[in-house]
Coordinates of C-alpha atoms in Angstrom, one line a residue:
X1 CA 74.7 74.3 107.1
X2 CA 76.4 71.6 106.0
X3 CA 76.7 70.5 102.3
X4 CA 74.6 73.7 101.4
X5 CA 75.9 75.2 98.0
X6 CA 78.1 78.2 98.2
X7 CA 77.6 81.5 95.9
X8 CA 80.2 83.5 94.6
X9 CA 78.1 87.0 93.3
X10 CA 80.2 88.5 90.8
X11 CA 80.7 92.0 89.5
X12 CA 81.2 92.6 85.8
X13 CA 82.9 95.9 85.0
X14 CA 86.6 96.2 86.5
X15 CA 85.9 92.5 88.0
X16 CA 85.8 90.4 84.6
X17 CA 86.6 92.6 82.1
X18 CA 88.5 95.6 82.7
X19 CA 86.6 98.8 82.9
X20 CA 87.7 102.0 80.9
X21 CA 87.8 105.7 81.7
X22 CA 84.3 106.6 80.8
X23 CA 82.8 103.4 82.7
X24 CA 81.1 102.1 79.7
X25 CA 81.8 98.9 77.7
X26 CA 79.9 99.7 74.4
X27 CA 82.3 98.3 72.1
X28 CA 84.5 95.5 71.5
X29 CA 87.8 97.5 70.7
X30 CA 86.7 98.4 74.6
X31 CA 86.7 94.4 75.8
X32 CA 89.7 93.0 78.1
X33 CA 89.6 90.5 80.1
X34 CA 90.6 90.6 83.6
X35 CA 94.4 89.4 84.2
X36 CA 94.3 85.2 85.2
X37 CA 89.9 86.1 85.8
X38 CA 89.8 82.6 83.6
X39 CA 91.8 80.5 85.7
X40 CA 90.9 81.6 88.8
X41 CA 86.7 81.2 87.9
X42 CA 87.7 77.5 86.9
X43 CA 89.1 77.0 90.1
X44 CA 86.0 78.8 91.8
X45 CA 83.7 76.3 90.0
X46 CA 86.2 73.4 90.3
X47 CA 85.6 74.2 94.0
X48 CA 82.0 73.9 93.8
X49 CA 81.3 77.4 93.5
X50 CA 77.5 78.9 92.0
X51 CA 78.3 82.0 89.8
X52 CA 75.9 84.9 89.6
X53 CA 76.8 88.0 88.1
X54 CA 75.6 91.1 89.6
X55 CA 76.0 94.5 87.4
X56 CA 75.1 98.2 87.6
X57 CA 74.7 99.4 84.3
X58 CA 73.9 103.3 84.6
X59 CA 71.1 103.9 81.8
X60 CA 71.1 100.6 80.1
X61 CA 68.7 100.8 77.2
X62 CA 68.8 104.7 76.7
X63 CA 70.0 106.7 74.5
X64 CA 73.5 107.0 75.9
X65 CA 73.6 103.6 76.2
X66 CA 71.5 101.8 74.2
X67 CA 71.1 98.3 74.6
X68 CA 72.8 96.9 71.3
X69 CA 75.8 98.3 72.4
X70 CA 75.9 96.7 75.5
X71 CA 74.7 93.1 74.0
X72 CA 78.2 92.6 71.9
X73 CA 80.6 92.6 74.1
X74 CA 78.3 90.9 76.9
X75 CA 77.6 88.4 74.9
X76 CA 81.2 87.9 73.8
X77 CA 81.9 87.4 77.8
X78 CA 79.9 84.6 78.5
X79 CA 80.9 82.7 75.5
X80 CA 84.4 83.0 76.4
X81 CA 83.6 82.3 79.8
X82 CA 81.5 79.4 79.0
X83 CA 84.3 78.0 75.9
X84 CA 86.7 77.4 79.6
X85 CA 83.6 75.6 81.8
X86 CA 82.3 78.6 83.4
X87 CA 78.8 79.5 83.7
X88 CA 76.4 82.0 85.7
X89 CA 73.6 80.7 87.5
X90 CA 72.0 83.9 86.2
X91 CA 72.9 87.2 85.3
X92 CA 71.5 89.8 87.0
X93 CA 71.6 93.7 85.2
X94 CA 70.5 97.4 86.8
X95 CA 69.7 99.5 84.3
X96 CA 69.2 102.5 86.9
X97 CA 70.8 105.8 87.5
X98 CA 72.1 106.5 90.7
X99 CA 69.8 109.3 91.6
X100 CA 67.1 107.5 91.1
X101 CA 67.5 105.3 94.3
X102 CA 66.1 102.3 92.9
X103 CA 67.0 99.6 95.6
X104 CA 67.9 97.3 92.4
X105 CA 71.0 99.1 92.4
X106 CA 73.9 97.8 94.3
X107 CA 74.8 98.2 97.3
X108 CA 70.8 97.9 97.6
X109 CA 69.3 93.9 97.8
X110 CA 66.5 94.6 95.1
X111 CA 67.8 91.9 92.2
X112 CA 68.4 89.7 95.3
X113 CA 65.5 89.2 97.4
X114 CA 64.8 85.4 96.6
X115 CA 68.3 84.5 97.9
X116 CA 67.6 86.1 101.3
X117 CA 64.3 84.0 101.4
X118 CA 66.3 81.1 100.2
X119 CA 68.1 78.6 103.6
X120 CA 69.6 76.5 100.6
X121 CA 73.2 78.1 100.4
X122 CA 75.5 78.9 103.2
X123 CA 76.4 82.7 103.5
X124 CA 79.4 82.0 105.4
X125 CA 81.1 79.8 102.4
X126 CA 79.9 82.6 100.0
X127 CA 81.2 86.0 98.9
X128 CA 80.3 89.2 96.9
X129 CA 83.9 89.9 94.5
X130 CA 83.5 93.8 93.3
X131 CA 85.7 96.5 92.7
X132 CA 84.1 99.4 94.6
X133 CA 82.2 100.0 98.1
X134 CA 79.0 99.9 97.4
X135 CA 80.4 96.1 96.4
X136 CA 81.5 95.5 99.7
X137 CA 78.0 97.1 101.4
X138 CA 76.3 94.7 98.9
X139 CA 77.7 92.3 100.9
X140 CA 77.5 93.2 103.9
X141 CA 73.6 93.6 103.2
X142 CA 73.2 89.8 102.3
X143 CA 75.7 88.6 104.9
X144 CA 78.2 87.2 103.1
X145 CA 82.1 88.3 102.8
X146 CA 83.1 91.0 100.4
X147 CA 86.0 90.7 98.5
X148 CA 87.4 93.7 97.1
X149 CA 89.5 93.7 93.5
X150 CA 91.3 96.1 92.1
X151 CA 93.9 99.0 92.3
X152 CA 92.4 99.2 96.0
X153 CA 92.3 95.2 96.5
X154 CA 93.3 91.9 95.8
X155 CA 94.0 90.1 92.3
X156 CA 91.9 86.9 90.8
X157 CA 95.0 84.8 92.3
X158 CA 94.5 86.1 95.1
X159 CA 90.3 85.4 95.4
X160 CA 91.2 82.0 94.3
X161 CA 93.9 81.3 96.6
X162 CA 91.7 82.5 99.3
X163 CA 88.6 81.1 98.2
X164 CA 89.7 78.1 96.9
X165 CA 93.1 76.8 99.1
X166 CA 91.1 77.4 102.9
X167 CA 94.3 79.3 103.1
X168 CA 95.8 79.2 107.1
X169 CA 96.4 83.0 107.6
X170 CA 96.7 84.8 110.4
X171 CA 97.6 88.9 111.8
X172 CA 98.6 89.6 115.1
X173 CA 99.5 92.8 116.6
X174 CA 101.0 93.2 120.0
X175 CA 101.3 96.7 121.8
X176 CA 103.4 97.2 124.9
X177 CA 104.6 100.1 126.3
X178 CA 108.4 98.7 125.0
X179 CA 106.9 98.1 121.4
X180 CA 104.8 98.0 118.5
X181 CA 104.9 94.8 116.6
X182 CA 102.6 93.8 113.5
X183 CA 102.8 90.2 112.0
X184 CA 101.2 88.4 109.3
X185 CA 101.0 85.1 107.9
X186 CA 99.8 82.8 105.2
X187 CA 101.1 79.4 105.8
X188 CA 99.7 78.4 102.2
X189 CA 101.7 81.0 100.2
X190 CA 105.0 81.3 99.7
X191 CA 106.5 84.8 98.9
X192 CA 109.4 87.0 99.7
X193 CA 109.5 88.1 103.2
X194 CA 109.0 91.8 104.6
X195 CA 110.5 92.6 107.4
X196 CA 111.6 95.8 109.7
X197 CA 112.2 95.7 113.0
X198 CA 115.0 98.6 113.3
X199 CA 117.8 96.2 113.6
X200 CA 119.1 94.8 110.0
X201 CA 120.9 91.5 111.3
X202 CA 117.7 90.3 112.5
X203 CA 115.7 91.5 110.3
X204 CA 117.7 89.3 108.2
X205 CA 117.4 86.1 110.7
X206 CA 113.9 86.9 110.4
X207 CA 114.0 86.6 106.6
X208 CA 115.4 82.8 106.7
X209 CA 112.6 81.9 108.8
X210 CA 109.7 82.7 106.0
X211 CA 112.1 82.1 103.2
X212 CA 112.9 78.7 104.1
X213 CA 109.9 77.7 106.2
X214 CA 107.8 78.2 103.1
X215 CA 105.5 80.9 103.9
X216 CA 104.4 84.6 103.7
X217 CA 105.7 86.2 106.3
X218 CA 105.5 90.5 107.2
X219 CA 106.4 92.1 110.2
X220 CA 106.7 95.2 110.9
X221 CA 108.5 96.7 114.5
X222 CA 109.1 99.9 116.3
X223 CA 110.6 99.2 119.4
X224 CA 112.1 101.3 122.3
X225 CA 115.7 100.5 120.6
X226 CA 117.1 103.1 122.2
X227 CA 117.2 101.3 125.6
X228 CA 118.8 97.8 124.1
X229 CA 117.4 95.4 121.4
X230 CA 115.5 92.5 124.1
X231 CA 112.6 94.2 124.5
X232 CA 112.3 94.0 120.2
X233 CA 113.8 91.2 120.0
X234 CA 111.6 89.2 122.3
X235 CA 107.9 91.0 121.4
X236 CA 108.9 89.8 117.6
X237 CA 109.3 86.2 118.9
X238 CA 105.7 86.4 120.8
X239 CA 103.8 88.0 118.3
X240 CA 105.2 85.6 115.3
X241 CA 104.4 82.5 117.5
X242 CA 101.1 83.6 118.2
X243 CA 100.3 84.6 114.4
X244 CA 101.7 80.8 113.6
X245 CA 99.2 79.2 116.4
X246 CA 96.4 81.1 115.7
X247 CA 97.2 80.1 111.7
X248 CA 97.5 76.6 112.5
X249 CA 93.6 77.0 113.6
X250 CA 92.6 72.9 115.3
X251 CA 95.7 72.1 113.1
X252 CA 94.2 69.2 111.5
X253 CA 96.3 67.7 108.4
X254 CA 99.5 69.0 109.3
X255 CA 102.7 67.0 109.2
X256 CA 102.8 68.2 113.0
X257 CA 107.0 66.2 113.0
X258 CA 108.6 63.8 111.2
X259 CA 111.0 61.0 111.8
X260 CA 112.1 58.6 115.1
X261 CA 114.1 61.4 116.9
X262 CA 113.5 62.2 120.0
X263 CA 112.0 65.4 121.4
X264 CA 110.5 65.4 125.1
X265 CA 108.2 68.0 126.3
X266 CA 107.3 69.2 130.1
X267 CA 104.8 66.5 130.3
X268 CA 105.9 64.4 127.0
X269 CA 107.8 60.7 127.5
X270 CA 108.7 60.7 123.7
X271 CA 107.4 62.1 120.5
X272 CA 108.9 62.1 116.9
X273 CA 110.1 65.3 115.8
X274 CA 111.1 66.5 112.8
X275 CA 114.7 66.4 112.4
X276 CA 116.7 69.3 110.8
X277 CA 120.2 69.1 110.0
X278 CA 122.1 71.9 108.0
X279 CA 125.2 73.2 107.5
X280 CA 127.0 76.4 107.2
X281 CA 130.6 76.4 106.2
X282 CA 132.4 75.2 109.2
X283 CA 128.9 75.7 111.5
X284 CA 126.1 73.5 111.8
X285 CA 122.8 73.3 113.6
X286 CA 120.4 70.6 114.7
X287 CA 116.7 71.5 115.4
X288 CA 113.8 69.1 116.6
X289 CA 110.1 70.5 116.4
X290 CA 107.0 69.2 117.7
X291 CA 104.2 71.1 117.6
X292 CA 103.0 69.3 120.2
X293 CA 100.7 72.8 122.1
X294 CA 103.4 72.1 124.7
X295 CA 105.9 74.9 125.0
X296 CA 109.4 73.9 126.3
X297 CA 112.9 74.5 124.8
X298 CA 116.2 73.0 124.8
X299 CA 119.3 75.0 123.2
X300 CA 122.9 73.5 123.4
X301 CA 126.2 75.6 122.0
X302 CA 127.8 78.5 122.5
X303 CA 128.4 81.8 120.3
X304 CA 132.3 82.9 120.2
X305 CA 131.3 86.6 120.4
X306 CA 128.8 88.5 122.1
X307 CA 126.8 90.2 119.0
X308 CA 126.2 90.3 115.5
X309 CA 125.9 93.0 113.7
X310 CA 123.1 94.7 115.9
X311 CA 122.2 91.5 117.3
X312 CA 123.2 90.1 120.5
X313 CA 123.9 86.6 120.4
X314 CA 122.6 86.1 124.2
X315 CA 118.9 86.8 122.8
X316 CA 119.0 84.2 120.0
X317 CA 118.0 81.4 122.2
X318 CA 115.9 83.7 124.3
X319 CA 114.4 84.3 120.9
X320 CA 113.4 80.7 120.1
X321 CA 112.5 80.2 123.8
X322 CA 109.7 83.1 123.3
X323 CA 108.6 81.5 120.1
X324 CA 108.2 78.1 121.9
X325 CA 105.6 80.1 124.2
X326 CA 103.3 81.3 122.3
X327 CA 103.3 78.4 119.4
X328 CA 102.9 76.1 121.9
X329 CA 105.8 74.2 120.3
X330 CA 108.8 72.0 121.9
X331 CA 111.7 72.8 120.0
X332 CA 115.5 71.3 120.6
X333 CA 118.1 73.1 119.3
X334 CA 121.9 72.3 118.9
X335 CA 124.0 74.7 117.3
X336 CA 128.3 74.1 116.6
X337 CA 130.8 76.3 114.9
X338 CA 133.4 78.9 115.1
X339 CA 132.0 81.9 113.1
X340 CA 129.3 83.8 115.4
X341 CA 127.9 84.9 111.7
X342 CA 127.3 80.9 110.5
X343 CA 126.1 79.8 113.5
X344 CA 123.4 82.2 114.3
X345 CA 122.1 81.7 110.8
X346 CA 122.6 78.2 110.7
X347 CA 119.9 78.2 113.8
X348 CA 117.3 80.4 111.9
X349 CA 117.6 78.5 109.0
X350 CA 117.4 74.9 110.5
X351 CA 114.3 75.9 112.7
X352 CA 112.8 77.6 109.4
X353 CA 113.2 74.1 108.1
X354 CA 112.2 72.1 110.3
X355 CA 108.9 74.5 110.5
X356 CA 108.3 73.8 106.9
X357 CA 108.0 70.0 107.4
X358 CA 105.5 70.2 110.4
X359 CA 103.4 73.1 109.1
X360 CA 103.1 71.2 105.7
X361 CA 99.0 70.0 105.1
X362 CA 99.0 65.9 104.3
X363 CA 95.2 65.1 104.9
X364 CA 92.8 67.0 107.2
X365 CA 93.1 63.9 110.2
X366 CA 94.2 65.3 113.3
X367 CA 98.3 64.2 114.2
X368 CA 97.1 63.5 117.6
X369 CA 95.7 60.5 120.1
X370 CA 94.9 62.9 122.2
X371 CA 92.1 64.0 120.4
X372 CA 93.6 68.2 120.3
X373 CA 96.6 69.9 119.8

């Protein structure tokens, strides 16, 4: 449904302004406003986002609640909301109590019926944001995504971000009978990595790769580290490369590589790759990416001893090699040096790097004359 407006159906209570102990917000010494709720409903609409608030109210208009002390601090909302350019399509109240099963009442559809009879916005760009479950069952009644906020959910940076960045994010989990590996990525966030794997050297290799490739990266690993570390090692490496791929989505816009150097893959004459060069004290490492959908990989050095910590250095290009197949990436990597240490950093870090440049967005056009990636 192309060019068809996109809603964003709002909660109020513990969604836009904070919602206190006893539920009710009858008086202004009561009213707070959501942490960054402002700047994240400017972006929203700044998006092209519709508002519509969408409220249970238990008892509005009684006599525990009567409806002056509910029109103060409502009122004070929208006028602070519409002083920063944000406005609701309409608002949309439920005076009920919950054992009167009106279907007005969220989760039910009842406030909402001429937006199921209406084809004119898109339910896939469109979201319900709420604090609770009967939010989320809301949403799943109209068909759109629910978005949960909260102690048990996400923030307003983070309902932006998603909602308004098309944020590349991706979770994988891969089960063998050697391991248990979970991965996440967001390729448009950049955050301190979380990793465990059992082995702390390469947890710490796997570190460099989300702190300097400039993106969220968590995985967590339980592997049969009793036998050796390759099984770990190597199920890490598959299960990251296929989080990255699946990320990537048609991976139009990316930087894809960067200068004239030379990368060739199986079935490649040339390509420009990006280029990495860093140093380490006396070590240094090379890497050239493509992420071409080609797999192949091309390592040249040697490590002076045989592990690191609880790393063996044997499985570092066997580790690369792995990522290569699932990424669908051709990757050249050169390492020099004489501290085992430097140089097996050096590596994570220059491929981290050189990761950053080709995941980077620059347009939405495809980096291809092939037509796919």
């Amino acid at each position: 449904m192309s060019g068809a407006r996109k809603i964003l159906f709002v909660d109020r209570d513990g969604c836009l302004i904070e919602e206190p102990v006893d539920e009710q917000v009858d008086r202004f010494e009561k009213f707070a406003l959501m942490p960054d709720v402002i700047v994240a409903l400017q972006r929203c609409v700044a998006a092209g986002f519709d508002l519509v608030m969408v409220s249970n109210q238990d008892g509005l208009g009684t006599a525990s609640f009567p409806e002056s002390d509910f029109a103060g601090p409502q009122a004070l909302l929208l006028q602070i909301l519409s002083s920063q350019g944000i406005a609701f399509r309409e608002v949309l109240i439920d005076r009920s109590f919950p054992g009167e099963g009106l279907d007005t009442r969220k989760p039910g559809v009842g406030m909402l019926r001429h937006y199921l009879a209406d084809d004119g916005w898109s339910r896939a760009a469109s979201a319900v944001i709420g604090d609770r479950e009967t939010d989320l069952q809301l949403a799943a009644n109209l068909g759109v995504r629910g978005l949960r906020m909260g102690v048990h959910g996400m923030t307003w940076k983070q309902v932006a971000h998603l909602l308004c960045d098309a944020p590349r994010v991706a979770s994988v989990e891969r089960h063998t009978r050697e391991t248990r590996i979970r991965v996440r990525v967001d390729l448009d966030c950049e955050a301190a990595p979380s990793v465990r794997t059992g082995l702390g050297y390469f947890d710490h290799m796997l570190e460099q790769i989300g702190k300097h490739g400039g993106f969220a990266l968590e995985i967590d690993a339980a592997g049969d580290l009793a036998v050796d570390e390759h099984h770990t090692v190597e199920d890490c490496a598959l299960a990251l490369g296929q989080a990255l791929r699946q990320a990537l989505g048609d991976k139009r816009g990316i930087g894809r590589y960067g200068d004239a150097e030379v990368a060739a893959g199986a079935d490649a004459v040339t390509a420009q790759a990006v280029r990495v060069r860093l140093p380490m004290d006396e070590a240094s490492a090379t890497a050239l990416l493509d992420l071409s959908g080609r797999p192949w990989f091309v390592f040249s050095g040697s490590f002076p001893r045989e592990h690191v910590g609880d790393l063996p250095t044997e499985l570092v290009p066997h580790f690369f090699r792995s990522l290569c197949d699932t990424l669908g990436a051709t990757l050249h990597l050169e390492v020099r040096g004489a501290n085992a240490h430097h140089m097996v950093e050096i590596c994570f870090k220059a491929v981290a790097r050189a990761l950053r440049m080709a995941l980077r967005r620059e347009g939405d056009i495809l980096p291809s004359t092939k037509g796919m990636l």
